[in-house]
Coordinates of C-alpha atoms and ligand atoms in Angstrom, one line a residue:
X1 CA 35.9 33.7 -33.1
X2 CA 38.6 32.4 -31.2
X3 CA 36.6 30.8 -28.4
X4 CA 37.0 27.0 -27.9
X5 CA 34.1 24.8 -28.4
X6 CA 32.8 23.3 -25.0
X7 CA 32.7 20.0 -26.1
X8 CA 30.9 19.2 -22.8
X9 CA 28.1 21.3 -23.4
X10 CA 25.1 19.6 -25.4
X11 CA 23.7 20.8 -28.6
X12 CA 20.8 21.6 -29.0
X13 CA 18.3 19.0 -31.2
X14 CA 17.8 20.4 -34.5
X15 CA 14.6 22.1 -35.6
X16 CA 12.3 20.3 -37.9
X17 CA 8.9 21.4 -38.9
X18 CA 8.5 17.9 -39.9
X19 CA 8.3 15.1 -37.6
X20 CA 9.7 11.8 -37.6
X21 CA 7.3 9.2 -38.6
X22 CA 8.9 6.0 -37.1
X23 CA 9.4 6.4 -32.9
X24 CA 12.4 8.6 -31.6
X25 CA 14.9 6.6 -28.9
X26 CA 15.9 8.6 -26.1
X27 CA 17.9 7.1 -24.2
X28 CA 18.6 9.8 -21.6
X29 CA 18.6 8.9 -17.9
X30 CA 17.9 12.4 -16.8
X31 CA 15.7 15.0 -17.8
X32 CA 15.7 18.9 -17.0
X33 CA 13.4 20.8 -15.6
X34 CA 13.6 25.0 -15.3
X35 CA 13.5 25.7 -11.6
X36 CA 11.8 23.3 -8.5
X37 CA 8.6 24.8 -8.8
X38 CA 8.2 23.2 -12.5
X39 CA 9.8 19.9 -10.8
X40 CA 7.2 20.3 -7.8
X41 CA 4.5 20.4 -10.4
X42 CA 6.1 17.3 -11.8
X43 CA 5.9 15.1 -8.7
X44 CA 2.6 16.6 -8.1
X45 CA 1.6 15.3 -11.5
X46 CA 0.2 19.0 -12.2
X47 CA 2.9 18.9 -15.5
X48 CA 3.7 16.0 -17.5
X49 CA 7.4 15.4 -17.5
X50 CA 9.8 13.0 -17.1
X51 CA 12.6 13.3 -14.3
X52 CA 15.4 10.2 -14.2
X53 CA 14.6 7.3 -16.4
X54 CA 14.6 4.6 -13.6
X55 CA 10.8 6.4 -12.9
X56 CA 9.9 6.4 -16.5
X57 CA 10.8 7.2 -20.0
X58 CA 8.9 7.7 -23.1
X59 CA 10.1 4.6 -24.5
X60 CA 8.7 2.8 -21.7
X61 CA 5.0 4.9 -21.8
X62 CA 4.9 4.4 -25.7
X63 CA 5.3 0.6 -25.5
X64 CA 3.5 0.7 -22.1
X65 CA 0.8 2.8 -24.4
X66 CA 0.6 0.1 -26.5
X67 CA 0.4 -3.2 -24.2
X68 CA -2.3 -1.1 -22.4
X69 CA -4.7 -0.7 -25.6
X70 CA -4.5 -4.9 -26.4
X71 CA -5.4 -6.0 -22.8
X72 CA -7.6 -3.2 -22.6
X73 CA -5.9 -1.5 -19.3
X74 CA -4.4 1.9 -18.6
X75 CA -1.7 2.9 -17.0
X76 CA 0.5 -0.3 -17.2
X77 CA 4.1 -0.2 -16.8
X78 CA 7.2 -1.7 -18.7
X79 CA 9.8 -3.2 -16.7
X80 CA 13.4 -5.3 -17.3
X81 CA 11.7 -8.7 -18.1
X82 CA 8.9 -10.8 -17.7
X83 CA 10.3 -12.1 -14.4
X84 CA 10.6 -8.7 -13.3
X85 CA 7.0 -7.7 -13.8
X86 CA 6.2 -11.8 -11.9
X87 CA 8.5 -10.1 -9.1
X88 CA 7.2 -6.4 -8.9
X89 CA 3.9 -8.1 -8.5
X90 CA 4.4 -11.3 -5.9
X91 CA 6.6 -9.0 -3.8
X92 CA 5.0 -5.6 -4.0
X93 CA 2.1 -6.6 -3.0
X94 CA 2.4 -9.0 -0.1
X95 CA 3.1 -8.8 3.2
X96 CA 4.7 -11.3 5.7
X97 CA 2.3 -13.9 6.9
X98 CA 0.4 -13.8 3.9
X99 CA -0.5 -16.6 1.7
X100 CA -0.1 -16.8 -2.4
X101 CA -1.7 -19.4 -4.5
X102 CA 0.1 -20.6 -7.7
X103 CA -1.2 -22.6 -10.7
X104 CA 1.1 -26.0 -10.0
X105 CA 2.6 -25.6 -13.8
X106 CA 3.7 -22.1 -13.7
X107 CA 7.1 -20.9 -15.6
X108 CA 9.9 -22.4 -14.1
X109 CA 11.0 -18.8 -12.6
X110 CA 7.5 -18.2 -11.2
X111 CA 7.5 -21.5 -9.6
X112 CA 10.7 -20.9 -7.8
X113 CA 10.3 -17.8 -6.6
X114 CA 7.1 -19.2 -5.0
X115 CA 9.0 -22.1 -3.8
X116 CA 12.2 -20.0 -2.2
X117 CA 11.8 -16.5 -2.2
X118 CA 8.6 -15.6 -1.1
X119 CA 9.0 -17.8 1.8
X120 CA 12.6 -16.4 3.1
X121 CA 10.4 -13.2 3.1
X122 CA 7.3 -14.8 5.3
X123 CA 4.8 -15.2 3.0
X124 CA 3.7 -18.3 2.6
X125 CA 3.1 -20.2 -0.8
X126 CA 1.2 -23.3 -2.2
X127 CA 0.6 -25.0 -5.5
X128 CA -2.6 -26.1 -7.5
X129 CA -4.2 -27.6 -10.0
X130 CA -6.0 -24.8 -11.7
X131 CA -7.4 -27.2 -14.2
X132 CA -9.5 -28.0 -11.7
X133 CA -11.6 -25.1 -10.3
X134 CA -13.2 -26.7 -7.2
X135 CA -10.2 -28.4 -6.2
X136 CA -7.8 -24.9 -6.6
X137 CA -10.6 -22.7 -4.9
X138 CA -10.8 -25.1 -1.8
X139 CA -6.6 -24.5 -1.8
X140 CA -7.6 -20.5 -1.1
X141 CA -6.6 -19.9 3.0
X142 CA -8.3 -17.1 4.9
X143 CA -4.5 -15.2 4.5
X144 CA -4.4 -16.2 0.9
X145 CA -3.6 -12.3 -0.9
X146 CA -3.1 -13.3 -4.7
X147 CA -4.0 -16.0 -7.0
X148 CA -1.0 -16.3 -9.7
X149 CA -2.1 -18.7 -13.0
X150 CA -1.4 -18.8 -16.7
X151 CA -4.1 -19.5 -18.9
X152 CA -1.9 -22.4 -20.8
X153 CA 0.7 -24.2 -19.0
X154 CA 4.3 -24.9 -20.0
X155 CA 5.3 -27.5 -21.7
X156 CA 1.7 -29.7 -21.3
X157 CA -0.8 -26.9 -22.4
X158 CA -3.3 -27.3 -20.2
X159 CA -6.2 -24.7 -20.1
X160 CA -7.1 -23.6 -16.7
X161 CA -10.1 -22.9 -15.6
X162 CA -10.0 -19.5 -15.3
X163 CA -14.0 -18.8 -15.0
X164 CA -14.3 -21.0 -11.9
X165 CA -11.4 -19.5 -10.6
X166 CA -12.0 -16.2 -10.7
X167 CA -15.7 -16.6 -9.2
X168 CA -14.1 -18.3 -6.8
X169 CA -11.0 -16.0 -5.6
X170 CA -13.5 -12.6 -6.4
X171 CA -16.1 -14.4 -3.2
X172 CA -13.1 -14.5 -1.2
X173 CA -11.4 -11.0 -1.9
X174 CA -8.2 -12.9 -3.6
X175 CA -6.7 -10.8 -6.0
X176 CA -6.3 -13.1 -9.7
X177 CA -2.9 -12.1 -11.3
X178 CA -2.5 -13.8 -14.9
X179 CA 0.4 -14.0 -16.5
X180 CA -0.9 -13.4 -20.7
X181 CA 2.7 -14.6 -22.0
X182 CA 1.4 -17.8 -23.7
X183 CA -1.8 -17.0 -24.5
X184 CA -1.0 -13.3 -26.0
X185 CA -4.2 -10.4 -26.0
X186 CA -4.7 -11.5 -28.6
X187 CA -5.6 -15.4 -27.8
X188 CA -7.1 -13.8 -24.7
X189 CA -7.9 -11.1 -22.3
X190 CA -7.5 -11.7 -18.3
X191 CA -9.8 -8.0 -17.7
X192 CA -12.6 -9.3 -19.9
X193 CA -12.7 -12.1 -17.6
X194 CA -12.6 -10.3 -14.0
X195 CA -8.3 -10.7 -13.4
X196 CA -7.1 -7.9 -11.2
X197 CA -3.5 -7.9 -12.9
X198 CA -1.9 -9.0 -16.0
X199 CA 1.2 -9.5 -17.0
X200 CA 3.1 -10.6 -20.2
X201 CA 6.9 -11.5 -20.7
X202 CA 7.0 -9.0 -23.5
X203 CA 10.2 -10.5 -24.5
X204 CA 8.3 -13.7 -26.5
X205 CA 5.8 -13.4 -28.9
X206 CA 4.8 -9.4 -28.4
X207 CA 8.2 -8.5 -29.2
X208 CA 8.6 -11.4 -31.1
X209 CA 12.4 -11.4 -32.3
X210 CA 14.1 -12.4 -29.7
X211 CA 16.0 -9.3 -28.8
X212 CA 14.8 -7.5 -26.6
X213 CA 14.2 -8.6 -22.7
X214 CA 11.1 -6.9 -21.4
X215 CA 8.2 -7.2 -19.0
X216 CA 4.7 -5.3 -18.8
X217 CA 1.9 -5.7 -16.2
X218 CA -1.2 -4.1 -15.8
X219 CA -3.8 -3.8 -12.3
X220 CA -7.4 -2.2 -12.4
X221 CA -7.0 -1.2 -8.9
X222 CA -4.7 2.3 -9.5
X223 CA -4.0 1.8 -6.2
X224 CA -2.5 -1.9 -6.8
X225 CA -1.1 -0.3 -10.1
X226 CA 0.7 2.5 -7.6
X227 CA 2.2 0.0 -4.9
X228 CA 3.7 -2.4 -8.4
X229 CA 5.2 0.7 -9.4
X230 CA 6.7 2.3 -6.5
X231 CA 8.3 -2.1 -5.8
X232 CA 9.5 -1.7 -9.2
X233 CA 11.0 1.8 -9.4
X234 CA 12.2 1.2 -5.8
X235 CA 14.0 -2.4 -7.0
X236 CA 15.4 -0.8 -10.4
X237 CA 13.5 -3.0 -12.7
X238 CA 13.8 -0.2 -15.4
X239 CA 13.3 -1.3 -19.0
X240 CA 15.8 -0.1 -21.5
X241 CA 14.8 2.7 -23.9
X242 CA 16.6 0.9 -26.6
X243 CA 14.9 -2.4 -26.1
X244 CA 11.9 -0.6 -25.6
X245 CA 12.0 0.6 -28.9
X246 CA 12.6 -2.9 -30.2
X247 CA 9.5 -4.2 -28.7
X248 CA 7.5 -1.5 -30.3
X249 CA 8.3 -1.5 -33.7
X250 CA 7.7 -5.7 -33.3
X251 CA 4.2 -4.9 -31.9
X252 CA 3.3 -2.5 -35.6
X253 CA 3.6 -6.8 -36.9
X254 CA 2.3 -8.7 -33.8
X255 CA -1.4 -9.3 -34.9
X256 CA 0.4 -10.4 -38.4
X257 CA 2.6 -12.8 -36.5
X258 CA 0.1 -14.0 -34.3
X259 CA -1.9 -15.1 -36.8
X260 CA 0.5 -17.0 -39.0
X261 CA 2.1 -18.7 -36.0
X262 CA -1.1 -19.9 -35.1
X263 CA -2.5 -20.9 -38.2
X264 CA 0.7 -22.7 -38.7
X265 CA 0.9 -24.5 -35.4
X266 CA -2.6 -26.2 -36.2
X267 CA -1.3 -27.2 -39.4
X268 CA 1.7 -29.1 -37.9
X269 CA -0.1 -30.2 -34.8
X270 CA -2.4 -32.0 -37.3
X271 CA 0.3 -33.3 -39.2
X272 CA 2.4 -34.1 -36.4
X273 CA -0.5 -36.5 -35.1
X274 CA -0.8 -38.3 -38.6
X275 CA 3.5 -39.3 -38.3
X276 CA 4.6 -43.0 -37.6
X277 CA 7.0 -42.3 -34.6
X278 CA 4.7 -39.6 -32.5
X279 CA 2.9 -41.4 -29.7
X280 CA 0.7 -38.0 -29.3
X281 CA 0.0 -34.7 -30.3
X282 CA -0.7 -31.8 -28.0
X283 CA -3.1 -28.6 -29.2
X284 CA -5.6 -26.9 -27.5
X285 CA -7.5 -26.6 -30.5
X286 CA -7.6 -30.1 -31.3
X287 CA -10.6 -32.5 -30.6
X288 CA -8.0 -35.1 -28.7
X289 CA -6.8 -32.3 -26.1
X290 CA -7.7 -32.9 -22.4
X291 CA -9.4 -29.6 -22.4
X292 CA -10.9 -29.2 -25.6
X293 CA -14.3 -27.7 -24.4
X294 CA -12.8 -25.3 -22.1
X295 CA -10.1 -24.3 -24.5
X296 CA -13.3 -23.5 -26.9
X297 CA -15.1 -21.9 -24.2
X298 CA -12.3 -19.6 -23.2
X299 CA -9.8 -19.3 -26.7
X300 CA -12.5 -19.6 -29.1
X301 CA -10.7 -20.9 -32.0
X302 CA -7.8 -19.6 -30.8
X303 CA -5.4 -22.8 -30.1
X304 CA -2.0 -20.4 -29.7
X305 CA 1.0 -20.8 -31.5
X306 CA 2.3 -23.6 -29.3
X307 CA 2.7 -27.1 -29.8
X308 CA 3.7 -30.1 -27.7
X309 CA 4.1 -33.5 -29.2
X310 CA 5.9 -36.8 -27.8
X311 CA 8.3 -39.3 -29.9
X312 CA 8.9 -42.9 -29.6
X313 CA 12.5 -44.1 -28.1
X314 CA 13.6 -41.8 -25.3
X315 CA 15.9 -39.4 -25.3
X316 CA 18.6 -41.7 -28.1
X317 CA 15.7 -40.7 -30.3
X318 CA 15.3 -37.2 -29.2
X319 CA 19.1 -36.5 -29.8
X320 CA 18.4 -37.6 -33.1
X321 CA 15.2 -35.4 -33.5
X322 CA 17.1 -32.7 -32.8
X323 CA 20.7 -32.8 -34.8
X324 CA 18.1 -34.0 -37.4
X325 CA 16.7 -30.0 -38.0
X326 CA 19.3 -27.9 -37.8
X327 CA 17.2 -25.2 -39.4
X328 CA 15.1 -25.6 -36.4
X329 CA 17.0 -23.6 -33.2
X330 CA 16.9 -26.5 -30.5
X331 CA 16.7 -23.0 -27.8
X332 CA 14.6 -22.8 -24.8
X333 CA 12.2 -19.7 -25.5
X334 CA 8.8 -19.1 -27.2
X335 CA 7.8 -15.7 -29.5
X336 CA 10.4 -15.9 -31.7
X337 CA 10.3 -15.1 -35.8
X338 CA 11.5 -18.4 -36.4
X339 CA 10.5 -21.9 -34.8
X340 CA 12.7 -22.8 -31.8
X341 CA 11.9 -26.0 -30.5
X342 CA 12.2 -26.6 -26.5
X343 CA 12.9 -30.3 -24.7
X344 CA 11.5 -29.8 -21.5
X345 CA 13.5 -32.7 -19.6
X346 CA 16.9 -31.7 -20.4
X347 CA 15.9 -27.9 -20.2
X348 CA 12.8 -25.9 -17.9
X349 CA 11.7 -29.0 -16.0
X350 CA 14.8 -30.5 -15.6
X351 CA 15.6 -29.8 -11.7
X352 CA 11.8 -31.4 -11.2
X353 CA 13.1 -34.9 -11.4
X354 CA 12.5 -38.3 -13.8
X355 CA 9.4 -38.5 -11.3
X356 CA 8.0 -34.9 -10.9
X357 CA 8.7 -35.0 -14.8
X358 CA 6.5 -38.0 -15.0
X359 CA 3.6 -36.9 -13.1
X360 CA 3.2 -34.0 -15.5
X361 CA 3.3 -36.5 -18.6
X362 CA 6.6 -34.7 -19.8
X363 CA 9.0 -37.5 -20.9
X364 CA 12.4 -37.4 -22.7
X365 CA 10.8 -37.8 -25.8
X366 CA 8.6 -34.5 -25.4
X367 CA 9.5 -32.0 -26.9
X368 CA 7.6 -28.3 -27.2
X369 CA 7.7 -26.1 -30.4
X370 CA 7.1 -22.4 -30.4
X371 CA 5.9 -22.0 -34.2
X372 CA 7.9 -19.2 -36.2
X373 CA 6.8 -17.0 -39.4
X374 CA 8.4 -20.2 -41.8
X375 CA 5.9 -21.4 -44.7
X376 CA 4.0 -24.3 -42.7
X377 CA 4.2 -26.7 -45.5
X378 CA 8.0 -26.4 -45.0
X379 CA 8.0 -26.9 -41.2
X380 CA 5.3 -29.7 -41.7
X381 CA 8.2 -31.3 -44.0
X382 CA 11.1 -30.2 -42.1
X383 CA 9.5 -31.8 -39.1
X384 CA 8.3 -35.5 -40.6
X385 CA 12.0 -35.6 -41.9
X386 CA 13.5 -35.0 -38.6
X387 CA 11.2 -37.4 -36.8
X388 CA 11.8 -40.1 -38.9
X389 CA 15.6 -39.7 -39.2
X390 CA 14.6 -39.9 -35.1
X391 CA 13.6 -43.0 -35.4
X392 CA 16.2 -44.9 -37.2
X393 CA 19.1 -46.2 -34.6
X394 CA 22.1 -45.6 -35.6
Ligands
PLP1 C1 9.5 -16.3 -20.5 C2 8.3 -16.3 -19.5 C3 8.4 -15.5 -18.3 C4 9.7 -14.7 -17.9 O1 10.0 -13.7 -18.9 P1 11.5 -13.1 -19.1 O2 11.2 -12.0 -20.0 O3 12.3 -14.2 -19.7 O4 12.0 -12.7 -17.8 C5 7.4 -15.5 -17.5 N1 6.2 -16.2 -17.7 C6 6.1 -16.9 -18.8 C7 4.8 -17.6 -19.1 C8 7.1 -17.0 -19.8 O5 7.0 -17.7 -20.9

């Protein structure tokens, strides 16, 4: 009994007729097999088993798992972060000398990476309106590859045309990719409408606590679903098993969430629109919206859990707005528990410009809120407080 422990050595996990009930972490970046032919059988996908967690880890297939049964896919994959998942598609799937379509009010990332990376790499990108089918469709080239929208924009809300888009990219042979962030599987879901790929930032409202960073996207093609893979296991946009984790235990609440946050944001929306000081409320959901009917037609009454609104007196008065809530977290996201509230000018859309800002109707007295799990009759008050302390110059 004198030998020394090898402290180097594992132990081994502790037997338990029982299992655990809540989901195991394992955060282990390599896995053991017993001799090459069991590994052979692993590559050969003869075996299930896991090898070096950059290629996959159960954390990743459980939440993957998940995400794949509200979109209705299979085989999705979890990556780092949303941008990750917008990057494993635009550049795992293109080619030099091809040609990518974006929505022209994409998130802010997206936009760029359209604007200056996919270009140093010689594919060629353009912007358009996607709230207006014919005028996007004539925008497709004979070297367009992929069509990259989301379904409500960011900050305005505008609901694209997704129907006439897709009829018109599927008579070409254009590949639709959708980014579901804002709109959630449960607002709406890109296969039941003919997109070839979906992805989500799963850090916003399907994690929905604002701590964990993560990305999912799904194609129908395997094929497609093979080559997004391979870019993102290749480029190391592994997920962590720990914030995988996170993101899973928020989905057992999402449809709970969801729900709330949206029941909520139509109750401030219509509250907002009744304030002194608000020169206009913005909710797909409501009657006044530019795209009411199609946001009927494609969300049902679905209107999202964002809201956009606009106050008199400039930025002066939007200082005001905001030092006026301090319950409210004045933080550019969306998804979180609690209601964060964006400005747009001073934040995402800031390198656009006083004129790119203006074209898209965003001006320093718009703000963008991303309704949180707080009794709505306490936002609704929190809100009319802080826009009427807005208005008062000091
Ligand atoms: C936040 C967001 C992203 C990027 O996701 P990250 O997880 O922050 O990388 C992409 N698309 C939309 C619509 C988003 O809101």
């Amino acid at each position: 009994m004198d030998e020394k422990p090898v402290l180097v050595r594992r132990m081994a996990w502790p037997e338990s007729a029982s299992r655990p009930v809540g989901t195991p972490i394992q955060p282990s970046v390599v896995y053991a097999s017993r001799d090459p032919d069991m590994l052979d059988a692993q590559y050969e996908g003869q075996i299930a088993g896991y090898t070096y967690a950059r290629e996959g880890h159960p954390n990743a297939t459980v939440l993957a798992r998940k995400i794949d049964q509200m979109e209705g896919a299979e085989g999705g994959i979890v990556l780092g972060s949303g941008m990750a998942a917008v990057a494993a598609v635009l550049m795992g799937l293109v080619r030099a000398g091809d040609h990518v379509l974006g929505g022209d009010q994409l998130y802010g990332r997206s936009l760029r990476m359209m604007r200056d990376d996919l270009p140093r790499l010689g594919v060629a990108t353009s912007l358009a309106d996607p709230t207006d089918a014919a005028g996007f469709v004539a925008a497709i080239r004979p070297e367009t590859r992929l069509i990259l929208l989301e379904v409500v924009s960011n900050p305005t809300l505008r609901v694209a045309d997704i129907a006439g888009i897709i009829a018109g990219a599927q008579a070409r042979g254009v590949l639709v990719a959708i980014d579901n962030t804002f709109t959630t599987p449960r607002g709406f879901q890109p296969f039941v409408h003919g997109a070839d790929i979906v992805i989500h930032s799963v850090t916003k409202l399907l994690a929905g606590h604002s701590d964990a960073t993560l990305g999912y996207v799904a194609a129908r093609d395997p094929a497609l679903a093979r080559a997004i893979y391979d870019f993102a296991t290749t480029t190391g946009m592994t997920p962590s098993p720990f914030d995988c984790w996170l993101a899973e235990r928020g989905l057992y609440s999402f449809d709970l969430r969801y729900d709330r946050a949206e029941s909520s944001a139509r109750a401030l929306a219509d509250h907002l629109a009744g304030l002194p000081g608000v020169a206009r409320v913005i909710y797909p959901n409501r009657p006044d919206h530019p795209d009411h009917n199609r946001a009927v037609a494609l969300l049902g009454d679905r209107g999202g859990h964002m809201v956009s609104f606009e106050i008199k007196g400039g930025r002066a008065a939007a200082n005001r707005l905001t030092r006026a809530a301090p319950n409210i977290a004045f933080a550019p996201t969306l998804g979180d528990i609690g209601t964060t509230l964006s400005h747009p000018a001073s934040s995402s859309h800031r390198g656009l410009g006083p004129e790119g800002r203006a074209a898209l109707g965003i001006s320093e007295g718009f703000f963008r809120v991303s309704v949180g799990m707080e009794p709505p009759e306490l936002l609704c008050a929190e809100f009319e407080a802080a826009i009427a302390a807005s208005q008062v110059e000091a």
